[in-house]
């Protein structure tokens, strides 16, 4: 009986068909457990399993700040960050209080301020910032540097640290070097010197991009190691020596930007810069610009009226010309004195013009000078004694004739007068003589307040643009373009200006049979005009505040 009871209590043995799969599953499980660490159902990853030369490459994909923090994960990871390719240090704006001693919290690997961290109290002093930079470059291997960037306030007593940083960037042969020195107590004439010769003394060319701000340089004819330089940006830099000679050595230069610099009287480069594609000269006191650049595609100039000659720029697509001095011939200078920009497709002109004499003769230009121009933007400030007596804006009609293929025109106007601000009578006005435009489809006129010259120019465009689809006018000055309304021209505009503008738009639309849209007009300002091209009651254009007149 006992034997029978034991036989009854024993579980039934599995059938041969089920036993084999179970044994195979158990064997597979033991195999995974034996050959892999971590999760039983999948392989784990260990940095140590990778080849030694691959490990720092993986770490370098992290921002420098995070890469330094990995040194606390494992002893074997302590030195991996020292091969990081991008060393970017940006001193936070608020540097009034201390932080902890963790170097990782003192490195900004992205080159931007971590505002949330600053707000939580993690702030560093300037001394701690300098200490951190010096500590990082001392521990770094100096191998494989792609970018070395420093942005900080520099005190005069800290100039020796600058020399150390420059020597490191040069000895490590960084491809991208960016120094943005926010001068604190330096006189303008005593900006810290950046030794270009340090980059030239390494026996080979390595710098591909050099950006300097708040420094001084002294290029010489002996510097010849910039043959691979593709981008040169100088902002608030004092330039001594042979700068055109330096540019002549930059045979692969593609981007040249000179902003608020001093020391260069004439920017005349006799050698061809065949690779140059972008040239920016802004607020730099030069007397003349002469450059040979066959591949130039984008040219931008901001400053005084000076002679500008760009040789061989047949590929130029976009040009921005901004004159910061008051001159009655500023517009003429942009269109007439820089003939080398004629191949452009996009032209942006900013000018300040004073009272324009009625008898002033416009210089003749061959019609069709800007044969490829499709889009033009003009931002014009007009200084005059009486708002309705000035005709300086009308010269624009003459220059429009030089662009017969023009498709879009954006015109932004700001009138400044010693007299009272008032709008013209909303009567019809004859525009200046203007050629027929068969491609001009869209015209925008900002700051339109029915001054006499504005009305005459608008009527000239409406009468000669045969395919014009819509004229859009906005009495208000656009703050994004002009900044805050310091002149009060947007004040009470709904009651002071809009009624007269809407009445003029309705009458002019009827006269020319063209659609005129007034931005900021009341939504109920609808008009019915059976003689206009667009018959019937017009619907207001999309938007919270605009009216369309047909």
Short mmCIF file of C-alpha atoms in Angstrom, two decimals:
data_model
loop_
_atom_site.label_atom_id
_atom_site.label_comp_id
_atom_site.label_asym_id
_atom_site.label_seq_id
_atom_site.Cartn_x
_atom_site.Cartn_y
_atom_site.Cartn_z
CA UNK A 1 0.00 0.00 0.00
CA UNK A 2 2.78 2.30 0.84
CA UNK A 3 4.34 1.72 -2.50
CA UNK A 4 1.02 2.36 -4.10
CA UNK A 5 0.61 5.63 -2.19
CA UNK A 6 4.01 6.87 -3.25
CA UNK A 7 3.22 6.02 -6.81
CA UNK A 8 0.01 8.01 -6.58
CA UNK A 9 1.71 11.10 -5.07
CA UNK A 10 4.52 11.28 -7.66
CA UNK A 11 3.89 13.70 -10.53
CA UNK A 12 3.41 12.19 -13.91
CA UNK A 13 6.59 12.06 -15.95
CA UNK A 14 6.53 14.28 -19.05
CA UNK A 15 6.09 12.69 -22.36
CA UNK A 16 9.20 12.32 -24.55
CA UNK A 17 7.77 14.86 -27.01
CA UNK A 18 7.59 17.66 -24.37
CA UNK A 19 10.79 16.84 -22.52
CA UNK A 20 13.17 17.66 -25.40
CA UNK A 21 12.02 21.29 -25.96
CA UNK A 22 12.22 21.97 -22.22
CA UNK A 23 15.79 20.73 -22.04
CA UNK A 24 16.77 22.88 -25.03
CA UNK A 25 15.30 26.00 -23.42
CA UNK A 26 17.15 25.33 -20.16
CA UNK A 27 20.41 24.81 -22.03
CA UNK A 28 19.96 28.11 -23.91
CA UNK A 29 19.32 29.95 -20.66
CA UNK A 30 22.48 28.50 -19.07
CA UNK A 31 24.45 29.48 -22.15
CA UNK A 32 23.30 33.12 -21.96
CA UNK A 33 24.05 33.28 -18.25
CA UNK A 34 27.52 31.86 -18.80
CA UNK A 35 28.61 34.00 -21.73
CA UNK A 36 27.02 37.39 -20.89
CA UNK A 37 26.82 39.74 -17.93
CA UNK A 38 23.81 41.79 -16.89
CA UNK A 39 20.30 41.03 -18.15
CA UNK A 40 19.60 37.35 -18.73
CA UNK A 41 17.54 37.96 -21.86
CA UNK A 42 20.05 40.09 -23.78
CA UNK A 43 23.71 41.10 -24.04
CA UNK A 44 25.10 44.01 -22.02
CA UNK A 45 27.57 46.69 -23.17
CA UNK A 46 30.83 47.62 -21.50
CA UNK A 47 33.05 50.45 -22.67
CA UNK A 48 36.06 48.33 -21.75
CA UNK A 49 35.07 45.77 -24.37
CA UNK A 50 35.74 48.29 -27.15
CA UNK A 51 39.22 48.88 -28.61
CA UNK A 52 41.17 51.50 -26.68
CA UNK A 53 41.30 53.87 -29.65
CA UNK A 54 37.51 53.79 -30.04
CA UNK A 55 36.61 54.66 -26.44
CA UNK A 56 37.63 58.36 -26.55
CA UNK A 57 35.82 58.72 -29.87
CA UNK A 58 32.59 57.64 -28.18
CA UNK A 59 33.10 60.06 -25.28
CA UNK A 60 33.87 62.93 -27.65
CA UNK A 61 30.34 62.69 -29.02
CA UNK A 62 29.12 64.15 -25.71
CA UNK A 63 29.29 67.87 -24.89
CA UNK A 64 32.52 68.67 -23.08
CA UNK A 65 30.71 69.24 -19.80
CA UNK A 66 29.14 65.78 -19.88
CA UNK A 67 32.35 64.20 -21.13
CA UNK A 68 34.26 65.51 -18.10
CA UNK A 69 31.57 64.12 -15.80
CA UNK A 70 32.10 60.61 -17.17
CA UNK A 71 35.49 60.57 -15.45
CA UNK A 72 33.61 60.01 -12.16
CA UNK A 73 31.88 56.85 -13.44
CA UNK A 74 34.90 54.57 -13.54
CA UNK A 75 38.63 54.78 -12.96
CA UNK A 76 39.20 53.40 -16.44
CA UNK A 77 37.23 56.34 -17.87
CA UNK A 78 39.26 59.02 -16.10
CA UNK A 79 41.33 60.02 -19.12
CA UNK A 80 38.84 59.43 -21.94
CA UNK A 81 37.54 63.03 -22.00
CA UNK A 82 41.08 64.31 -22.50
CA UNK A 83 40.80 63.52 -26.21
CA UNK A 84 37.59 65.54 -26.67
CA UNK A 85 37.66 67.44 -29.97
CA UNK A 86 35.60 70.54 -29.07
CA UNK A 87 36.79 72.71 -26.20
CA UNK A 88 34.24 75.53 -25.84
CA UNK A 89 34.21 77.83 -22.82
CA UNK A 90 31.62 80.55 -22.36
CA UNK A 91 31.72 82.64 -19.22
CA UNK A 92 28.18 83.05 -17.81
CA UNK A 93 26.76 86.55 -17.72
CA UNK A 94 26.32 86.45 -13.95
CA UNK A 95 29.69 85.75 -12.36
CA UNK A 96 29.20 87.25 -8.94
CA UNK A 97 29.17 84.17 -6.75
CA UNK A 98 31.11 80.96 -6.38
CA UNK A 99 30.21 77.43 -7.33
CA UNK A 100 31.36 74.05 -6.20
CA UNK A 101 34.73 72.58 -7.12
CA UNK A 102 33.43 70.09 -9.67
CA UNK A 103 35.26 70.91 -12.91
CA UNK A 104 32.41 69.47 -14.93
CA UNK A 105 30.11 72.18 -13.64
CA UNK A 106 32.53 74.87 -14.76
CA UNK A 107 32.73 73.86 -18.41
CA UNK A 108 30.19 74.93 -20.96
CA UNK A 109 30.61 72.48 -23.77
CA UNK A 110 27.92 73.93 -25.96
CA UNK A 111 29.18 77.49 -25.95
CA UNK A 112 25.92 78.84 -24.51
CA UNK A 113 24.88 80.02 -21.07
CA UNK A 114 22.94 77.54 -18.94
CA UNK A 115 20.47 80.06 -17.54
CA UNK A 116 18.49 77.54 -15.53
CA UNK A 117 21.66 76.47 -13.71
CA UNK A 118 22.60 80.09 -13.03
CA UNK A 119 19.14 80.77 -11.59
CA UNK A 120 19.54 77.84 -9.21
CA UNK A 121 22.64 79.39 -7.75
CA UNK A 122 25.35 77.58 -9.74
CA UNK A 123 27.47 80.63 -10.60
CA UNK A 124 31.18 80.97 -11.07
CA UNK A 125 33.54 83.83 -10.57
CA UNK A 126 35.80 85.05 -13.31
CA UNK A 127 38.76 83.63 -11.44
CA UNK A 128 37.10 80.23 -11.24
CA UNK A 129 36.35 80.41 -14.96
CA UNK A 130 39.99 81.11 -15.79
CA UNK A 131 41.10 78.36 -13.40
CA UNK A 132 38.75 75.91 -15.10
CA UNK A 133 39.98 76.75 -18.60
CA UNK A 134 43.60 76.40 -17.50
CA UNK A 135 42.87 73.11 -15.74
CA UNK A 136 41.15 71.63 -18.78
CA UNK A 137 43.84 72.59 -21.28
CA UNK A 138 46.54 71.38 -18.88
CA UNK A 139 44.96 67.93 -18.59
CA UNK A 140 43.87 67.65 -22.22
CA UNK A 141 46.03 65.57 -24.53
CA UNK A 142 46.21 68.36 -27.12
CA UNK A 143 45.45 65.81 -29.83
CA UNK A 144 42.57 65.89 -32.30
CA UNK A 145 41.26 69.38 -31.45
CA UNK A 146 38.54 70.42 -33.88
CA UNK A 147 37.32 73.62 -32.17
CA UNK A 148 38.77 75.82 -29.45
CA UNK A 149 36.42 78.61 -28.38
CA UNK A 150 36.53 81.12 -25.52
CA UNK A 151 34.01 83.86 -24.78
CA UNK A 152 34.60 85.89 -21.65
CA UNK A 153 35.11 89.31 -20.09
CA UNK A 154 38.82 89.98 -20.09
CA UNK A 155 40.50 92.18 -17.52
CA UNK A 156 43.81 93.76 -18.31
CA UNK A 157 45.60 91.81 -15.60
CA UNK A 158 44.43 88.55 -17.18
CA UNK A 159 46.28 89.04 -20.47
CA UNK A 160 48.88 86.38 -19.64
CA UNK A 161 46.11 83.78 -19.52
CA UNK A 162 45.10 84.82 -23.02
CA UNK A 163 48.64 84.14 -24.22
CA UNK A 164 48.49 80.66 -22.72
CA UNK A 165 45.17 79.88 -24.39
CA UNK A 166 46.43 81.04 -27.76
CA UNK A 167 49.56 78.90 -27.44
CA UNK A 168 47.43 75.86 -26.65
CA UNK A 169 45.14 76.47 -29.64
CA UNK A 170 48.19 76.80 -31.86
CA UNK A 171 50.13 73.82 -30.50
CA UNK A 172 47.06 71.57 -30.69
CA UNK A 173 46.45 72.70 -34.28
CA UNK A 174 42.76 73.44 -33.73
CA UNK A 175 40.84 73.71 -36.98
CA UNK A 176 38.32 76.23 -35.64
CA UNK A 177 39.54 79.02 -33.34
CA UNK A 178 37.07 81.49 -31.83
CA UNK A 179 38.05 84.17 -29.30
CA UNK A 180 35.30 86.58 -28.20
CA UNK A 181 36.90 88.93 -25.69
CA UNK A 182 34.44 91.31 -24.07
CA UNK A 183 36.87 94.04 -23.10
CA UNK A 184 36.27 95.28 -19.58
CA UNK A 185 38.92 97.86 -18.70
CA UNK A 186 40.95 98.08 -21.90
CA UNK A 187 41.14 101.42 -23.70
CA UNK A 188 40.06 101.06 -27.30
CA UNK A 189 43.60 101.66 -28.49
CA UNK A 190 44.99 98.97 -26.15
CA UNK A 191 43.01 95.91 -27.14
CA UNK A 192 44.85 92.67 -26.30
CA UNK A 193 47.11 91.50 -29.08
CA UNK A 194 46.31 88.23 -30.84
CA UNK A 195 49.59 86.91 -32.31
CA UNK A 196 48.80 85.55 -35.75
CA UNK A 197 52.40 84.43 -35.98
CA UNK A 198 51.67 81.83 -33.26
CA UNK A 199 49.32 80.10 -35.69
CA UNK A 200 51.92 80.42 -38.43
CA UNK A 201 54.79 78.86 -36.46
CA UNK A 202 53.58 75.26 -36.41
CA UNK A 203 55.17 74.30 -39.71
CA UNK A 204 51.90 73.57 -41.55
CA UNK A 205 48.52 75.10 -42.30
CA UNK A 206 45.74 73.91 -40.00
CA UNK A 207 43.31 76.76 -39.17
CA UNK A 208 40.14 76.53 -41.28
CA UNK A 209 38.06 79.10 -39.39
CA UNK A 210 39.30 82.07 -37.33
CA UNK A 211 36.91 84.38 -35.47
CA UNK A 212 38.22 87.23 -33.30
CA UNK A 213 36.34 89.88 -31.31
CA UNK A 214 37.79 92.55 -29.04
CA UNK A 215 41.43 92.09 -29.99
CA UNK A 216 44.18 93.57 -32.16
CA UNK A 217 46.19 91.88 -34.88
CA UNK A 218 49.31 92.81 -36.79
CA UNK A 219 49.50 90.83 -40.03
CA UNK A 220 52.77 90.85 -41.90
CA UNK A 221 54.04 89.63 -45.25
CA UNK A 222 55.93 86.83 -43.51
CA UNK A 223 52.74 85.06 -42.41
CA UNK A 224 52.02 82.35 -44.97
CA UNK A 225 50.34 79.46 -43.12
CA UNK A 226 46.72 80.41 -43.80
CA UNK A 227 46.38 78.53 -47.07
CA UNK A 228 43.53 76.35 -45.74
CA UNK A 229 41.64 79.18 -44.01
CA UNK A 230 38.04 79.22 -45.23
CA UNK A 231 36.35 81.62 -42.82
CA UNK A 232 37.71 84.82 -41.28
CA UNK A 233 35.51 86.94 -38.96
CA UNK A 234 36.87 90.09 -37.31
CA UNK A 235 34.58 92.00 -34.95
CA UNK A 236 35.79 95.11 -33.10
CA UNK A 237 39.37 94.31 -34.02
CA UNK A 238 42.20 96.80 -34.44
CA UNK A 239 44.16 95.94 -37.56
CA UNK A 240 47.75 97.03 -37.95
CA UNK A 241 50.10 96.08 -40.73
CA UNK A 242 49.50 94.56 -44.14
CA UNK A 243 45.94 93.25 -43.99
CA UNK A 244 45.44 93.04 -47.80
CA UNK A 245 48.68 91.08 -47.91
CA UNK A 246 47.29 88.61 -45.37
CA UNK A 247 44.12 88.14 -47.43
CA UNK A 248 46.25 87.48 -50.51
CA UNK A 249 47.73 84.45 -48.67
CA UNK A 250 44.23 83.08 -47.95
CA UNK A 251 43.74 81.40 -51.29
CA UNK A 252 40.84 79.20 -50.06
CA UNK A 253 38.93 81.90 -48.17
CA UNK A 254 35.15 81.50 -48.64
CA UNK A 255 33.70 83.80 -45.96
CA UNK A 256 35.15 87.19 -44.96
CA UNK A 257 33.36 89.35 -42.37
CA UNK A 258 34.78 92.65 -41.09
CA UNK A 259 32.61 94.38 -38.46
CA UNK A 260 33.40 97.55 -36.45
CA UNK A 261 37.09 97.23 -37.19
CA UNK A 262 39.67 100.01 -37.42
CA UNK A 263 43.10 100.50 -38.90
CA UNK A 264 42.33 99.73 -42.56
CA UNK A 265 42.05 102.83 -44.73
CA UNK A 266 41.71 101.14 -48.13
CA UNK A 267 40.64 97.53 -48.46
CA UNK A 268 42.29 96.89 -51.81
CA UNK A 269 43.25 93.27 -52.46
CA UNK A 270 45.21 93.02 -55.71
CA UNK A 271 45.24 89.23 -55.72
CA UNK A 272 42.20 87.22 -56.77
CA UNK A 273 40.13 85.52 -54.07
CA UNK A 274 38.61 82.94 -56.38
CA UNK A 275 36.94 80.93 -53.58
CA UNK A 276 35.33 83.87 -51.77
CA UNK A 277 31.54 83.45 -51.63
CA UNK A 278 30.48 85.85 -48.86
CA UNK A 279 31.83 89.34 -48.11
CA UNK A 280 30.49 91.44 -45.22
CA UNK A 281 31.85 94.88 -44.36
CA UNK A 282 29.89 96.69 -41.63
CA UNK A 283 30.60 99.89 -39.68
CA UNK A 284 34.27 99.75 -40.58
CA UNK A 285 35.96 103.05 -41.41
CA UNK A 286 37.41 102.24 -44.84
CA UNK A 287 37.82 104.72 -47.69
CA UNK A 288 37.58 102.28 -50.61
CA UNK A 289 36.88 98.61 -51.30
CA UNK A 290 38.40 96.83 -54.31
CA UNK A 291 38.27 93.02 -54.42
CA UNK A 292 38.52 90.40 -57.15
CA UNK A 293 36.13 87.54 -56.33
CA UNK A 294 34.78 85.45 -59.20
CA UNK A 295 32.62 83.17 -57.00
CA UNK A 296 31.13 85.88 -54.76
CA UNK A 297 27.45 85.10 -54.12
CA UNK A 298 26.56 87.33 -51.14
CA UNK A 299 27.81 90.88 -50.56
CA UNK A 300 26.82 93.13 -47.66
CA UNK A 301 28.05 96.62 -46.88
CA UNK A 302 27.03 99.02 -44.11
CA UNK A 303 28.73 102.37 -43.64
CA UNK A 304 29.56 105.65 -45.33
CA UNK A 305 29.26 106.38 -49.04
CA UNK A 306 32.55 105.08 -50.49
CA UNK A 307 33.74 103.69 -53.82
CA UNK A 308 33.15 99.94 -54.00
CA UNK A 309 34.50 97.85 -56.87
CA UNK A 310 33.88 94.11 -57.04
CA UNK A 311 35.67 92.63 -60.03
CA UNK A 312 34.34 89.58 -61.86
CA UNK A 313 31.31 88.97 -59.62
CA UNK A 314 29.10 87.41 -62.27
CA UNK A 315 27.69 84.87 -59.77
CA UNK A 316 26.44 87.45 -57.26
CA UNK A 317 22.92 86.54 -56.10
CA UNK A 318 22.22 88.75 -53.08
CA UNK A 319 23.49 92.19 -52.09
CA UNK A 320 22.72 94.39 -49.08
CA UNK A 321 23.75 98.05 -49.24
CA UNK A 322 23.15 100.22 -46.16
CA UNK A 323 24.41 103.80 -45.94
CA UNK A 324 24.42 105.29 -42.46
CA UNK A 325 24.98 108.93 -43.45
CA UNK A 326 22.39 111.50 -44.53
CA UNK A 327 22.84 112.28 -48.20
CA UNK A 328 20.37 113.30 -50.92
CA UNK A 329 22.10 110.97 -53.39
CA UNK A 330 22.30 107.90 -51.15
CA UNK A 331 19.85 105.93 -53.28
CA UNK A 332 21.61 106.98 -56.46
CA UNK A 333 24.89 105.81 -54.99
CA UNK A 334 23.52 102.35 -54.25
CA UNK A 335 22.16 101.89 -57.77
CA UNK A 336 24.59 103.97 -59.78
CA UNK A 337 28.05 103.82 -58.20
CA UNK A 338 28.29 100.07 -57.53
CA UNK A 339 27.68 98.62 -60.99
CA UNK A 340 29.37 95.36 -60.02
CA UNK A 341 26.26 94.29 -58.05
CA UNK A 342 24.14 94.30 -61.20
CA UNK A 343 23.91 90.45 -61.49
CA UNK A 344 21.99 90.16 -58.19
CA UNK A 345 18.59 88.50 -57.88
CA UNK A 346 17.87 89.90 -54.40
CA UNK A 347 18.75 93.49 -53.47
CA UNK A 348 18.31 95.13 -50.07
CA UNK A 349 18.95 98.89 -49.83
CA UNK A 350 18.90 101.00 -46.65
CA UNK A 351 19.48 104.72 -47.00
CA UNK A 352 18.97 108.06 -45.25
CA UNK A 353 18.07 110.89 -47.62
CA UNK A 354 17.64 114.58 -46.94
CA UNK A 355 15.61 117.19 -48.77
CA UNK A 356 15.89 116.35 -52.42
CA UNK A 357 15.96 119.39 -54.72
CA UNK A 358 13.35 119.40 -57.46
CA UNK A 359 15.94 120.47 -60.02
CA UNK A 360 18.48 117.77 -59.14
CA UNK A 361 19.33 115.85 -62.29
CA UNK A 362 19.18 112.09 -62.00
CA UNK A 363 22.20 110.34 -63.54
CA UNK A 364 21.28 108.34 -66.59
CA UNK A 365 21.81 104.61 -66.52
CA UNK A 366 21.16 102.16 -69.34
CA UNK A 367 17.72 100.62 -68.93
CA UNK A 368 17.92 97.04 -67.73
CA UNK A 369 21.11 97.38 -65.66
CA UNK A 370 19.70 94.92 -63.08
CA UNK A 371 18.46 92.40 -65.59
CA UNK A 372 18.35 89.51 -63.10
CA UNK A 373 16.84 91.39 -60.15
CA UNK A 374 13.61 89.76 -58.96
CA UNK A 375 13.14 90.90 -55.35
CA UNK A 376 14.01 94.29 -53.90
CA UNK A 377 13.63 95.67 -50.36
CA UNK A 378 14.17 99.36 -49.58
CA UNK A 379 14.29 100.84 -46.09
CA UNK A 380 14.41 104.62 -46.37
CA UNK A 381 14.57 107.40 -43.79
CA UNK A 382 13.56 110.82 -45.19
CA UNK A 383 14.62 114.01 -43.41
CA UNK A 384 12.66 117.05 -44.59
CA UNK A 385 11.31 120.40 -43.45
CA UNK A 386 7.72 119.77 -44.49
CA UNK A 387 6.36 116.29 -45.01
CA UNK A 388 4.45 117.15 -48.16
CA UNK A 389 7.17 119.22 -49.77
CA UNK A 390 9.88 116.57 -50.03
CA UNK A 391 10.20 114.58 -53.23
CA UNK A 392 13.28 112.50 -52.37
CA UNK A 393 11.31 109.29 -52.45
CA UNK A 394 10.35 109.83 -56.09
CA UNK A 395 13.85 109.04 -57.31
CA UNK A 396 13.05 105.43 -56.50
CA UNK A 397 10.76 105.35 -59.54
CA UNK A 398 13.77 106.15 -61.72
CA UNK A 399 15.81 103.31 -60.24
CA UNK A 400 12.94 100.85 -60.59
CA UNK A 401 13.30 101.35 -64.32
CA UNK A 402 16.73 99.70 -64.14
CA UNK A 403 15.09 96.42 -63.04
CA UNK A 404 12.58 95.44 -65.75
CA UNK A 405 12.28 91.84 -64.44
CA UNK A 406 11.39 92.89 -60.88
CA UNK A 407 8.62 90.78 -59.32
CA UNK A 408 8.31 91.95 -55.71
CA UNK A 409 9.01 95.31 -54.05
CA UNK A 410 9.01 95.91 -50.28
CA UNK A 411 9.30 99.58 -49.37
CA UNK A 412 9.57 100.73 -45.74
CA UNK A 413 9.50 104.50 -45.12
CA UNK A 414 10.13 106.71 -42.12
CA UNK A 415 9.55 110.46 -42.51
CA UNK A 416 11.16 112.83 -40.02
CA UNK A 417 10.25 116.49 -40.23
CA UNK A 418 10.82 119.64 -38.25
CA UNK A 419 7.25 120.63 -39.06
CA UNK A 420 4.00 119.13 -37.82
CA UNK A 421 2.97 115.60 -38.72
CA UNK A 422 -0.02 115.64 -41.05
CA UNK A 423 -1.24 113.67 -44.04
CA UNK A 424 -1.88 114.91 -47.53
CA UNK A 425 -5.24 115.52 -49.09
CA UNK A 426 -6.73 112.31 -50.44
CA UNK A 427 -7.00 113.60 -53.96
CA UNK A 428 -5.61 112.01 -57.08
CA UNK A 429 -1.97 112.68 -57.82
CA UNK A 430 0.14 112.24 -60.88
CA UNK A 431 3.17 110.04 -60.34
CA UNK A 432 6.64 110.55 -61.76
CA UNK A 433 7.54 109.29 -65.21
CA UNK A 434 8.12 105.57 -65.01
CA UNK A 435 8.58 102.76 -67.54
CA UNK A 436 6.13 99.91 -67.91
CA UNK A 437 6.74 96.90 -65.64
CA UNK A 438 5.41 93.62 -67.00
CA UNK A 439 6.61 91.37 -64.15
CA UNK A 440 5.93 93.36 -60.97
CA UNK A 441 3.20 91.42 -59.14
CA UNK A 442 3.44 92.36 -55.46
CA UNK A 443 4.20 95.71 -53.83
CA UNK A 444 4.26 96.49 -50.11
CA UNK A 445 4.58 100.05 -48.76
CA UNK A 446 5.14 100.30 -44.99
CA UNK A 447 4.91 103.63 -43.16
CA UNK A 448 2.44 104.87 -45.79
CA UNK A 449 0.63 107.90 -44.32
CA UNK A 450 -0.54 109.64 -47.50
CA UNK A 451 2.31 112.09 -47.82
CA UNK A 452 2.49 113.69 -51.25
CA UNK A 453 5.58 111.81 -52.47
CA UNK A 454 4.18 108.51 -51.20
CA UNK A 455 0.95 109.05 -53.10
CA UNK A 456 2.77 110.01 -56.29
CA UNK A 457 5.05 106.96 -56.15
CA UNK A 458 2.13 104.61 -55.44
CA UNK A 459 0.13 106.05 -58.34
CA UNK A 460 3.12 105.68 -60.66
CA UNK A 461 3.47 102.02 -59.71
CA UNK A 462 -0.27 101.35 -60.07
CA UNK A 463 -0.32 102.97 -63.49
CA UNK A 464 2.72 101.17 -64.91
CA UNK A 465 2.72 97.70 -63.32
CA UNK A 466 0.55 95.88 -65.83
CA UNK A 467 0.39 92.55 -63.97
CA UNK A 468 0.24 93.94 -60.44
CA UNK A 469 -1.92 91.64 -58.34
CA UNK A 470 -2.05 93.66 -55.14
CA UNK A 471 -0.70 96.80 -53.51
CA UNK A 472 -0.50 96.43 -49.73
CA UNK A 473 -0.02 99.54 -47.62
CA UNK A 474 0.58 99.75 -43.87
CA UNK A 475 0.44 103.15 -42.15
CA UNK A 476 2.09 101.79 -39.03
CA UNK A 477 5.87 101.57 -38.65
CA UNK A 478 6.98 97.98 -38.15
CA UNK A 479 8.73 97.73 -34.79
CA UNK A 480 10.68 94.65 -35.88
CA UNK A 481 12.30 96.82 -38.56
CA UNK A 482 12.52 100.26 -36.98
CA UNK A 483 12.63 99.38 -33.29
CA UNK A 484 10.49 101.16 -30.73
CA UNK A 485 8.36 104.07 -31.95
CA UNK A 486 10.59 106.80 -30.54
CA UNK A 487 9.15 109.31 -33.01
CA UNK A 488 5.51 108.80 -32.03
CA UNK A 489 4.34 108.07 -35.57
CA UNK A 490 2.28 105.06 -34.46
CA UNK A 491 0.54 107.04 -31.74
CA UNK A 492 -3.21 107.42 -32.28
CA UNK A 493 -2.77 106.15 -35.82
CA UNK A 494 -6.28 104.66 -35.95
CA UNK A 495 -7.89 108.06 -35.52
CA UNK A 496 -5.20 110.31 -36.95
CA UNK A 497 -4.10 108.52 -40.13
CA UNK A 498 -6.21 105.46 -40.97
CA UNK A 499 -9.42 107.22 -42.08
CA UNK A 500 -7.59 109.30 -44.68
CA UNK A 501 -5.54 106.32 -45.88
CA UNK A 502 -8.65 104.16 -46.30
CA UNK A 503 -10.44 106.91 -48.22
CA UNK A 504 -7.42 107.37 -50.51
CA UNK A 505 -7.17 103.60 -51.06
CA UNK A 506 -10.84 103.39 -52.04
CA UNK A 507 -10.62 106.27 -54.53
CA UNK A 508 -7.30 105.10 -55.99
CA UNK A 509 -8.49 101.52 -56.37
CA UNK A 510 -11.44 102.83 -58.38
CA UNK A 511 -9.17 105.00 -60.50
CA UNK A 512 -6.66 102.28 -61.48
CA UNK A 513 -8.82 99.17 -61.17
CA UNK A 514 -6.28 97.49 -58.88
CA UNK A 515 -6.63 95.80 -55.49
CA UNK A 516 -5.32 97.86 -52.57
CA UNK A 517 -5.13 96.31 -49.10
CA UNK A 518 -4.78 98.54 -46.05
CA UNK A 519 -3.35 96.77 -43.02
CA UNK A 520 -4.64 97.75 -39.57
CA UNK A 521 -7.86 99.13 -41.10
CA UNK A 522 -11.17 98.35 -39.37
CA UNK A 523 -12.75 95.11 -40.55
CA UNK A 524 -15.99 96.86 -41.50
CA UNK A 525 -14.27 99.20 -43.96
CA UNK A 526 -15.71 97.54 -47.08
CA UNK A 527 -16.44 99.38 -50.30
CA UNK A 528 -18.39 98.49 -53.42
CA UNK A 529 -17.05 99.65 -56.76
CA UNK A 530 -18.76 98.38 -59.91
CA UNK A 531 -16.19 99.95 -62.24
CA UNK A 532 -13.15 98.29 -60.68
CA UNK A 533 -11.61 95.11 -61.99
CA UNK A 534 -12.65 93.22 -58.86
CA UNK A 535 -16.43 93.70 -59.03
CA UNK A 536 -18.83 93.42 -56.16
CA UNK A 537 -18.36 93.72 -52.44
CA UNK A 538 -14.78 92.90 -51.43
CA UNK A 539 -14.05 90.62 -48.53
CA UNK A 540 -11.37 91.73 -46.09
CA UNK A 541 -8.06 89.94 -46.50
CA UNK A 542 -7.21 87.22 -43.96
CA UNK A 543 -5.96 88.58 -40.68
CA UNK A 544 -7.31 90.31 -37.63
CA UNK A 545 -7.05 93.83 -38.99
CA UNK A 546 -7.00 94.62 -42.71
CA UNK A 547 -9.33 95.83 -45.43
CA UNK A 548 -9.22 95.28 -49.16
CA UNK A 549 -10.40 97.81 -51.69
CA UNK A 550 -11.34 96.78 -55.21
#
